[in-house]
Coordinates of C-alpha atoms in Angstrom, one line a residue:
Chain A
M1066 CA -126.8 53.7 275.1
N1067 CA -127.4 53.0 271.5
D1068 CA -124.2 51.3 270.7
M1069 CA -125.4 47.8 270.0
R1070 CA -121.9 46.7 269.3
L1071 CA -120.0 46.9 272.5
T1072 CA -116.6 46.5 271.1
E1073 CA -114.6 48.7 268.7
R1074 CA -115.4 46.4 265.8
G1075 CA -117.4 49.1 264.0
V1076 CA -116.6 49.5 260.4
E1077 CA -115.2 52.9 259.7
T1078 CA -116.4 53.3 256.2
K1079 CA -119.3 51.6 254.4
Q1080 CA -117.7 52.4 251.1
I1081 CA -118.1 49.8 248.4
K1082 CA -114.7 48.6 247.2
M1083 CA -115.8 45.9 244.8
K1084 CA -119.2 45.5 243.3
A1085 CA -120.4 42.3 241.5
R1086 CA -123.6 42.2 239.5
G1087 CA -125.1 39.3 237.6
V1088 CA -121.9 37.3 237.7
E1089 CA -122.2 33.9 235.9
V1090 CA -119.4 31.4 235.6
F1091 CA -119.3 28.4 233.3
Y1092 CA -116.7 25.6 233.2
G1093 CA -117.4 24.2 229.8
D1094 CA -121.0 23.2 230.0
T1095 CA -121.2 23.4 233.8
H1096 CA -123.0 26.4 235.2
A1097 CA -120.9 27.0 238.3
I1098 CA -122.1 30.5 239.4
K1099 CA -125.6 31.7 238.8
S1100 CA -126.2 35.4 238.8
V1101 CA -124.4 36.5 241.9
D1102 CA -124.6 40.1 243.2
V1103 CA -122.3 41.1 246.0
D1104 CA -120.9 44.3 247.4
I1105 CA -117.5 44.0 249.0
E1106 CA -117.0 46.9 251.5
D1107 CA -113.8 48.6 252.2
H1108 CA -112.1 47.9 255.6
T1109 CA -114.3 44.9 256.1
V1110 CA -113.7 41.2 256.2
T1111 CA -116.2 39.4 254.0
A1112 CA -116.4 35.6 254.4
F1113 CA -117.7 33.3 251.7
I1114 CA -119.1 30.1 253.2
G1115 CA -120.9 27.1 251.7
P1116 CA -120.5 23.4 251.1
S1117 CA -117.8 22.0 248.8
G1118 CA -118.5 22.7 245.2
C1119 CA -121.0 25.5 246.0
G1120 CA -118.9 28.0 244.0
K1121 CA -117.4 30.1 246.7
S1122 CA -113.8 29.7 245.6
T1123 CA -114.8 30.0 241.9
F1124 CA -116.5 33.3 242.7
L1125 CA -113.5 34.5 244.8
R1126 CA -111.2 33.8 241.8
C1127 CA -113.4 36.0 239.6
L1128 CA -112.5 39.0 241.8
N1129 CA -108.9 39.1 240.5
R1130 CA -109.4 37.2 237.3
M1131 CA -107.6 34.1 238.4
N1132 CA -110.2 32.2 236.4
D1133 CA -108.6 33.6 233.2
T1134 CA -105.9 31.0 233.7
I1135 CA -108.4 28.2 233.2
D1136 CA -109.1 27.7 229.5
I1137 CA -112.6 26.3 229.7
C1138 CA -113.7 28.9 232.2
R1139 CA -116.0 31.7 231.0
V1140 CA -117.1 34.6 233.2
T1141 CA -120.0 37.0 232.4
G1142 CA -121.5 39.8 234.3
D1143 CA -120.0 42.9 235.9
I1144 CA -117.3 43.2 238.5
H1145 CA -116.1 46.6 239.4
L1146 CA -113.2 47.7 241.6
D1147 CA -113.6 51.3 242.7
G1148 CA -116.1 51.8 239.8
E1149 CA -113.8 50.3 237.2
D1150 CA -114.8 47.2 235.2
I1151 CA -112.0 44.7 236.0
Y1152 CA -113.0 42.6 232.9
D1153 CA -112.5 45.6 230.6
P1154 CA -110.1 44.4 227.9
R1155 CA -107.8 47.4 228.6
I1156 CA -107.2 46.1 232.1
D1157 CA -104.0 44.2 232.6
P1158 CA -104.7 41.2 234.8
V1159 CA -101.2 41.3 236.2
Q1160 CA -101.7 44.9 237.4
L1161 CA -105.1 44.0 238.7
R1162 CA -103.7 41.2 240.8
A1163 CA -101.2 43.6 242.4
K1164 CA -104.2 45.6 243.6
V1165 CA -106.3 42.5 244.4
G1166 CA -103.8 40.2 246.1
M1167 CA -104.4 36.6 246.8
V1168 CA -103.3 34.1 249.5
F1169 CA -103.9 30.4 248.9
Q1170 CA -104.9 27.4 250.9
K1171 CA -101.5 25.8 251.1
P1172 CA -98.7 28.2 251.9
N1173 CA -96.7 28.4 248.7
P1174 CA -93.5 30.4 249.3
F1175 CA -91.2 30.6 246.3
P1176 CA -88.1 28.4 246.6
K1177 CA -86.1 31.6 247.4
S1178 CA -85.0 33.5 250.5
I1179 CA -87.5 35.1 252.8
Y1180 CA -86.4 38.4 251.6
D1181 CA -86.8 37.6 247.9
N1182 CA -90.2 36.1 248.5
V1183 CA -91.5 39.5 249.6
A1184 CA -89.3 41.5 247.3
Y1185 CA -90.3 39.7 244.1
G1186 CA -93.7 41.5 243.6
P1187 CA -92.4 45.0 244.2
K1188 CA -89.5 44.3 241.9
I1189 CA -91.5 43.1 238.9
H1190 CA -94.0 46.0 239.4
G1191 CA -91.2 48.5 239.7
L1192 CA -92.4 49.8 243.1
A1193 CA -88.9 50.4 244.4
R1194 CA -86.1 52.4 242.7
T1195 CA -83.3 51.7 245.1
K1196 CA -82.2 48.8 247.3
A1197 CA -83.0 50.9 250.4
E1198 CA -86.6 51.4 249.2
L1199 CA -87.0 47.7 248.6
D1200 CA -85.6 46.9 252.0
E1201 CA -88.2 49.2 253.5
I1202 CA -91.1 47.6 251.6
V1203 CA -89.9 44.1 252.7
E1204 CA -89.6 45.1 256.3
K1205 CA -93.0 46.9 256.3
S1206 CA -94.7 44.0 254.6
L1207 CA -93.2 41.5 257.0
R1208 CA -94.3 43.7 259.9
R1209 CA -97.8 44.0 258.5
A1210 CA -97.9 40.2 258.3
A1211 CA -96.8 40.0 262.0
I1212 CA -93.8 37.8 261.1
W1213 CA -91.0 40.4 261.1
N1214 CA -89.8 39.6 264.6
E1215 CA -89.5 35.9 263.8
V1216 CA -87.6 36.3 260.6
K1217 CA -85.6 39.6 260.8
D1218 CA -82.4 37.8 261.7
R1219 CA -82.6 35.2 258.9
L1220 CA -84.0 37.1 255.8
D1221 CA -81.5 35.1 253.6
A1222 CA -82.8 31.8 254.8
P1223 CA -85.1 29.9 252.4
G1224 CA -88.8 30.7 252.9
T1225 CA -89.6 27.0 252.6
G1226 CA -87.7 26.4 255.8
L1227 CA -90.3 28.2 257.9
S1228 CA -93.1 26.4 259.8
G1229 CA -96.5 26.2 258.1
G1230 CA -98.0 29.1 260.0
Q1231 CA -94.9 31.2 259.3
Q1232 CA -95.0 30.3 255.7
Q1233 CA -98.6 31.4 255.4
R1234 CA -97.8 34.7 257.1
L1235 CA -94.9 35.0 254.7
C1236 CA -97.3 34.6 251.8
I1237 CA -99.5 37.2 253.3
A1238 CA -96.5 39.5 253.5
R1239 CA -95.8 38.8 249.8
A1240 CA -99.4 39.6 248.9
V1241 CA -99.2 42.8 250.9
A1242 CA -95.9 43.9 249.4
T1243 CA -97.4 45.1 246.1
G1244 CA -99.6 47.6 248.0
P1245 CA -102.9 45.9 247.3
E1246 CA -106.3 47.3 248.1
V1247 CA -108.1 44.0 248.4
L1248 CA -106.8 40.7 249.8
L1249 CA -108.4 37.5 248.7
M1250 CA -107.8 34.5 250.9
D1251 CA -108.7 31.0 249.8
E1252 CA -108.8 28.8 252.9
P1253 CA -105.8 30.4 254.4
C1254 CA -105.8 28.4 257.6
S1255 CA -106.9 25.0 256.5
A1256 CA -103.3 23.7 256.6
L1257 CA -102.5 25.3 259.9
D1258 CA -102.7 24.2 263.5
P1259 CA -105.0 26.0 265.9
I1260 CA -102.4 28.4 267.3
A1261 CA -101.1 29.4 263.8
T1262 CA -104.8 29.7 262.8
A1263 CA -105.4 32.1 265.7
Q1264 CA -102.3 34.1 264.7
V1265 CA -103.5 34.4 261.1
E1266 CA -107.0 35.3 262.3
E1267 CA -105.6 38.1 264.5
L1268 CA -103.6 39.2 261.5
I1269 CA -106.7 39.3 259.3
D1270 CA -108.4 41.6 261.8
E1271 CA -105.4 43.9 261.7
L1272 CA -105.2 43.8 257.9
R1273 CA -108.8 45.0 257.8
Q1274 CA -107.5 48.4 259.0
S1275 CA -105.7 48.9 255.7
Y1276 CA -107.5 46.6 253.2
S1277 CA -110.7 45.0 252.3
V1278 CA -110.4 41.3 253.0
V1279 CA -112.4 38.5 251.4
I1280 CA -111.9 35.0 252.8
V1281 CA -113.2 31.7 251.6
T1282 CA -113.4 29.2 254.4
H1283 CA -114.8 25.7 255.0
S1284 CA -114.9 26.5 258.7
M1285 CA -118.1 28.3 259.6
Q1286 CA -116.6 29.0 263.0
Q1287 CA -113.8 30.8 261.3
A1288 CA -116.1 32.8 259.2
A1289 CA -118.0 33.7 262.4
R1290 CA -114.8 34.7 264.2
V1291 CA -113.1 36.8 261.6
S1292 CA -115.7 38.4 259.4
Q1293 CA -118.1 41.3 259.6
K1294 CA -120.0 40.2 256.5
T1295 CA -120.9 36.7 255.5
A1296 CA -122.1 35.4 252.1
F1297 CA -123.5 31.9 252.0
F1298 CA -123.3 30.1 248.7
H1299 CA -125.2 27.0 247.8
L1300 CA -125.3 25.2 244.4
G1301 CA -123.7 28.2 242.6
T1302 CA -126.2 30.7 243.9
L1303 CA -125.7 33.3 246.6
V1304 CA -128.4 32.3 249.1
E1305 CA -127.8 35.0 251.8
F1306 CA -125.5 37.9 252.3
G1307 CA -125.4 40.1 255.4
E1308 CA -123.9 41.0 258.7
T1309 CA -122.0 38.1 260.2
S1310 CA -123.6 38.7 263.6
K1311 CA -127.0 38.4 262.0
I1312 CA -126.2 35.4 259.8
F1313 CA -124.9 33.4 262.8
T1314 CA -127.6 34.3 265.3
N1315 CA -130.7 34.6 263.1
P1316 CA -130.2 33.9 259.4
E1317 CA -133.1 34.7 257.1
D1318 CA -133.0 31.8 254.7
P1319 CA -133.7 28.3 256.0
R1320 CA -131.0 26.9 253.8
T1321 CA -128.4 29.1 255.6
E1322 CA -129.7 28.0 259.0
S1323 CA -129.6 24.3 257.9
Y1324 CA -126.0 24.7 256.7
I1325 CA -124.5 26.6 259.6
T1326 CA -126.2 24.4 262.1
G1327 CA -124.8 21.3 260.4
R1328 CA -128.1 20.0 258.9
I1329 CA -127.1 20.1 255.2
G1330 CA -123.8 20.1 253.5
Chain B
M479 CA -104.4 30.7 285.1
A480 CA -106.3 31.7 282.1
H481 CA -105.9 35.4 282.6
S482 CA -103.4 36.2 279.8
E483 CA -104.7 37.6 276.6
H484 CA -106.1 35.7 273.6
I485 CA -104.1 35.6 270.4
V486 CA -107.1 37.2 268.7
A487 CA -107.3 40.5 270.5
S488 CA -110.8 41.3 269.4
F489 CA -112.0 38.3 271.4
D490 CA -110.6 39.9 274.5
R491 CA -112.4 43.1 273.6
D492 CA -115.7 41.2 273.2
L493 CA -115.4 39.6 276.6
E494 CA -114.3 42.8 278.3
G495 CA -117.2 44.6 276.5
I496 CA -120.0 42.4 278.0
Q497 CA -118.4 42.5 281.4
A498 CA -118.2 46.3 281.3
Q499 CA -121.9 46.3 280.4
I500 CA -122.6 44.1 283.5
M501 CA -120.7 46.6 285.7
R502 CA -122.7 49.5 284.1
M503 CA -125.9 47.6 284.8
G504 CA -124.7 46.9 288.4
G505 CA -124.0 50.6 288.9
L506 CA -127.5 51.6 287.8
V507 CA -129.1 48.9 290.0
E508 CA -127.1 49.9 293.1
D509 CA -128.3 53.4 292.4
A510 CA -131.9 52.3 292.0
I511 CA -131.9 50.4 295.4
A512 CA -130.4 53.4 297.2
K513 CA -132.8 55.9 295.6
A514 CA -135.9 53.8 296.0
T515 CA -135.5 53.5 299.7
Q516 CA -134.3 57.0 300.1
A517 CA -137.5 58.2 298.4
L518 CA -139.5 56.1 300.8
E519 CA -137.8 57.4 303.9
L520 CA -137.8 61.0 302.8
R521 CA -141.3 60.7 301.2
D522 CA -139.9 62.1 298.0
V523 CA -142.3 61.4 295.1
E524 CA -140.0 63.0 292.6
L525 CA -137.2 60.6 293.5
A526 CA -139.6 57.7 293.4
R527 CA -140.7 58.7 289.9
E528 CA -137.0 58.9 288.8
V529 CA -136.4 55.4 290.0
R530 CA -139.4 54.1 288.0
A531 CA -138.3 55.9 284.9
N532 CA -134.7 54.7 285.2
D533 CA -135.7 51.1 285.2
A534 CA -136.1 51.2 281.4
A535 CA -132.3 51.8 281.1
I536 CA -131.6 48.7 283.1
D537 CA -134.0 46.6 281.0
A538 CA -132.4 48.0 277.8
L539 CA -128.9 47.1 279.1
E540 CA -130.0 43.6 279.9
E541 CA -131.4 43.0 276.5
Q542 CA -128.2 44.5 274.9
V543 CA -125.9 42.4 277.0
N544 CA -127.8 39.2 276.3
D545 CA -127.8 39.9 272.5
E546 CA -124.1 40.6 272.7
A547 CA -123.4 37.4 274.7
A548 CA -125.4 35.4 272.2
R549 CA -123.4 36.9 269.4
I550 CA -120.2 36.0 271.2
I551 CA -121.3 32.4 271.6
A552 CA -122.2 32.3 267.9
Q553 CA -119.1 34.0 266.6
R554 CA -116.4 33.1 269.1
Q555 CA -117.3 29.6 270.3
P556 CA -116.0 30.3 273.8
I557 CA -114.9 27.3 275.9
A558 CA -113.6 26.7 279.4
S559 CA -113.3 29.9 281.4
D560 CA -114.4 32.0 278.4
L561 CA -117.6 29.9 278.2
R562 CA -118.2 30.3 281.9
T563 CA -117.7 34.1 281.6
V564 CA -120.4 34.3 278.9
L565 CA -122.8 32.0 280.7
T566 CA -122.5 34.0 283.9
V567 CA -123.1 37.2 282.0
F568 CA -126.5 35.9 281.0
R569 CA -127.4 34.9 284.5
V570 CA -126.0 37.9 286.3
S571 CA -127.7 40.3 283.9
T572 CA -131.0 38.5 284.6
N573 CA -130.4 38.8 288.4
L574 CA -129.6 42.5 288.1
E575 CA -132.7 43.1 286.0
R576 CA -134.9 41.5 288.6
I577 CA -133.3 43.5 291.4
G578 CA -134.1 46.6 289.3
D579 CA -137.7 45.5 289.0
Y580 CA -137.9 45.2 292.8
A581 CA -136.5 48.7 293.3
K582 CA -139.1 50.0 290.8
N583 CA -141.8 48.2 292.7
I584 CA -140.7 49.9 295.9
A585 CA -140.8 53.2 294.2
K586 CA -144.4 52.5 292.9
R587 CA -145.6 51.6 296.4
T588 CA -143.9 54.6 297.8
E589 CA -146.0 56.8 295.5
T590 CA -149.1 54.9 296.6
I591 CA -148.6 55.3 300.3
I592 CA -147.3 58.8 300.3
D593 CA -150.6 60.2 301.3
Q594 CA -151.2 57.8 304.2
P595 CA -150.0 58.7 307.6
P596 CA -146.5 57.4 308.2
V597 CA -145.9 54.4 310.3
N598 CA -143.3 55.0 312.9
G599 CA -139.6 54.6 311.8
T600 CA -140.4 52.0 309.1
G601 CA -138.8 54.0 306.3
A602 CA -135.5 54.0 308.2
S603 CA -135.4 50.3 308.9
L604 CA -136.3 49.4 305.3
R605 CA -133.5 51.7 304.2
R606 CA -131.0 50.0 306.5
M607 CA -132.0 46.6 305.1
A608 CA -131.7 48.0 301.5
R609 CA -128.3 49.4 302.5
Q610 CA -127.2 45.9 303.5
V611 CA -128.3 44.5 300.2
E612 CA -126.6 47.3 298.3
L613 CA -123.3 46.6 300.0
M614 CA -123.7 42.9 299.3
L615 CA -124.3 43.7 295.6
K616 CA -121.3 46.0 295.5
D617 CA -119.1 43.2 296.9
A618 CA -120.6 40.6 294.6
L619 CA -119.8 42.8 291.6
D620 CA -116.3 43.4 292.9
A621 CA -115.9 39.7 293.4
Y622 CA -117.1 39.2 289.8
I623 CA -114.6 41.6 288.2
Q624 CA -111.7 40.4 290.4
R625 CA -112.7 36.7 290.1
D626 CA -112.6 36.5 293.9
A627 CA -114.5 33.4 295.1
A628 CA -113.7 34.1 298.7
L629 CA -115.4 37.5 298.6
A630 CA -118.3 35.9 296.8
A631 CA -118.6 33.2 299.5
D632 CA -118.6 36.0 302.1
V633 CA -121.5 37.8 300.3
R634 CA -123.4 34.6 300.1
A635 CA -123.1 34.1 303.9
R636 CA -124.3 37.6 304.6
D637 CA -127.7 37.0 303.1
I638 CA -128.7 35.6 306.5
D639 CA -128.6 39.2 307.9
V640 CA -131.1 40.3 305.3
D641 CA -133.4 37.4 306.1
Q642 CA -133.2 38.2 309.8
M643 CA -134.1 41.9 309.1
Y644 CA -137.0 40.8 307.0
S645 CA -138.3 38.4 309.7
A646 CA -138.1 41.2 312.3
L647 CA -140.0 43.7 310.0
F648 CA -142.6 41.0 309.2
R649 CA -143.4 40.8 312.9
E650 CA -143.2 44.5 313.4
Y651 CA -145.8 45.2 310.6
L652 CA -148.0 42.4 311.9
T653 CA -148.0 44.1 315.3
F654 CA -148.8 47.5 313.8
M655 CA -151.7 46.1 311.9
M656 CA -153.1 44.3 314.9
E657 CA -152.8 47.5 317.0
D658 CA -154.6 49.7 314.6
P659 CA -156.5 48.5 311.4
R660 CA -155.9 51.9 309.9
N661 CA -152.3 50.9 309.5
I662 CA -153.2 47.9 307.3
T663 CA -152.9 49.6 303.9
T664 CA -149.5 51.2 304.6
C665 CA -148.2 48.1 306.4
M666 CA -149.2 45.8 303.6
H667 CA -147.3 47.9 301.2
L668 CA -144.3 48.2 303.5
H669 CA -144.4 44.5 304.0
F670 CA -144.2 44.0 300.2
M671 CA -141.3 46.4 300.1
A672 CA -139.5 44.5 302.8
K673 CA -140.2 41.3 300.9
N674 CA -138.8 42.9 297.7
I675 CA -135.6 43.8 299.5
E676 CA -135.4 40.3 300.9
R677 CA -135.8 38.9 297.3
M678 CA -133.1 41.4 296.1
G679 CA -130.8 39.7 298.7
D680 CA -131.6 36.3 297.1
H681 CA -130.7 37.6 293.7
V682 CA -127.4 39.1 295.0
T683 CA -126.7 35.7 296.6
S684 CA -127.3 34.1 293.2
I685 CA -124.8 36.6 291.6
A686 CA -122.3 35.6 294.3
E687 CA -122.9 31.9 293.4
Q688 CA -122.3 32.7 289.7
V689 CA -118.9 34.2 290.7
I690 CA -118.0 31.0 292.5
Y691 CA -119.0 29.0 289.5
L692 CA -117.1 31.4 287.2
V693 CA -113.9 31.0 289.3
T694 CA -114.0 27.4 290.3
G695 CA -116.2 25.8 287.6
D696 CA -118.6 24.4 290.3
M697 CA -121.7 25.8 291.8
P698 CA -121.5 26.0 295.6
D699 CA -123.5 23.4 297.6
E700 CA -126.9 24.4 298.8
D701 CA -126.0 24.5 302.4
R702 CA -126.3 28.2 302.9
P703 CA -127.7 29.3 306.3
K704 CA -131.2 30.7 305.9
Q705 CA -133.1 32.8 308.4
D706 CA -136.4 33.6 306.9
R707 CA -138.7 32.0 309.4
T708 CA -141.8 33.8 308.3
P709 CA -143.3 30.9 306.4
H710 CA -143.6 29.2 309.9
D711 CA -144.7 32.3 311.7
A712 CA -148.3 32.3 312.8
G713 CA -148.0 36.0 313.6
V714 CA -149.0 35.7 317.2
T715 CA -146.7 37.7 319.4
K716 CA -145.9 35.6 322.4

């Protein structure tokens, strides 16, 4: 009688996978992120929403140090993955990004075969000793990304020849291939049609079984559909962070309400 | 037909979840109707108390199912048949909750009149009437789950029988009260119970109409036969 959630959406563990405290980001003189604290739970889809320029993508990119690649960008504060400071100088960002994978807005497969797109990461990280092992990783990753059945007969075909939705799932397979623990997705569906979007959303729900997923999306509806936790960013601050069901039925902060109901943006 | 699965499987689980809750609520309400009138007929105070106590579970389910339906609207943005499914869940749960309240009221009145001398055979006729409503409810819920508009239309048409039973009881109680003023207390309560059951029938009819709306997208026309003549009944037996 007490199961308020009727469906089996319950989160199995409430373990904190990533913890951010007092994170500040500057682009030159611009203060892009102001003292953000967030806990990213394991086996949970966390959505970052907010108007353009609110800092949600910037913050997402802090989580696997993608901002390191931008010269004028400076990040302060603490971000921990499983208790380990990811900005510790001893941490190799390339290794970090194998653990915290990323999928981008526009599908960006390498101009290589479908097989090589997925095999590339495991190869450079030395995750497979033999061709058979590599084959296995490729198949498993493509299955995980729910695209195996569509491409298994043409693994040698170029990845760029797939449809947009398939390319995006190929990129997800590529991100999954290095055995990540967290998947960051920056607007993964904004270049896709509604059906391909639904397929990726279903995939995100499945990926949650194995990973912690963080998604940035312009679509509040998508955040509502796919996530269990939602963070609302506005002008570089984290305004509200909580259960998605709560945020979308009864948000606490009036700014959140105004944004999700289409009154500010 | 929009019966195949959604690409996003968890959406299907959400929709199935709220409908399963409706069926659970329906089961509890059917049980309440049967037990309330059984308690009356058998003059079983314990059973009447049980019906009163169980109403809290029905109310809790209604709240739960409405919260969940609101969450689904907020998070899934249902449209077309999915939207109708969620909208009917709201309305059907309200109907069921009201029926539960009427059953609870019957149980309360049963406890009140238990010490009064029984009025001949009235418990049995109320139970027959309630049985009719219970069967209609069962069919309405079956029609709901099976998306069977024809069965729902049939349920809707059967409400006339309940109305007729109510009219007959109305006259019967009037006669008892005129015969012997000592019957008035009991008969007033019995009359309210009969009215409660008649109202249950109306709520079941409303559920059946929701099924028709769910399946066809249109509410049925308001041309249903009605047989409650008591508003025009002066009470004088000819």
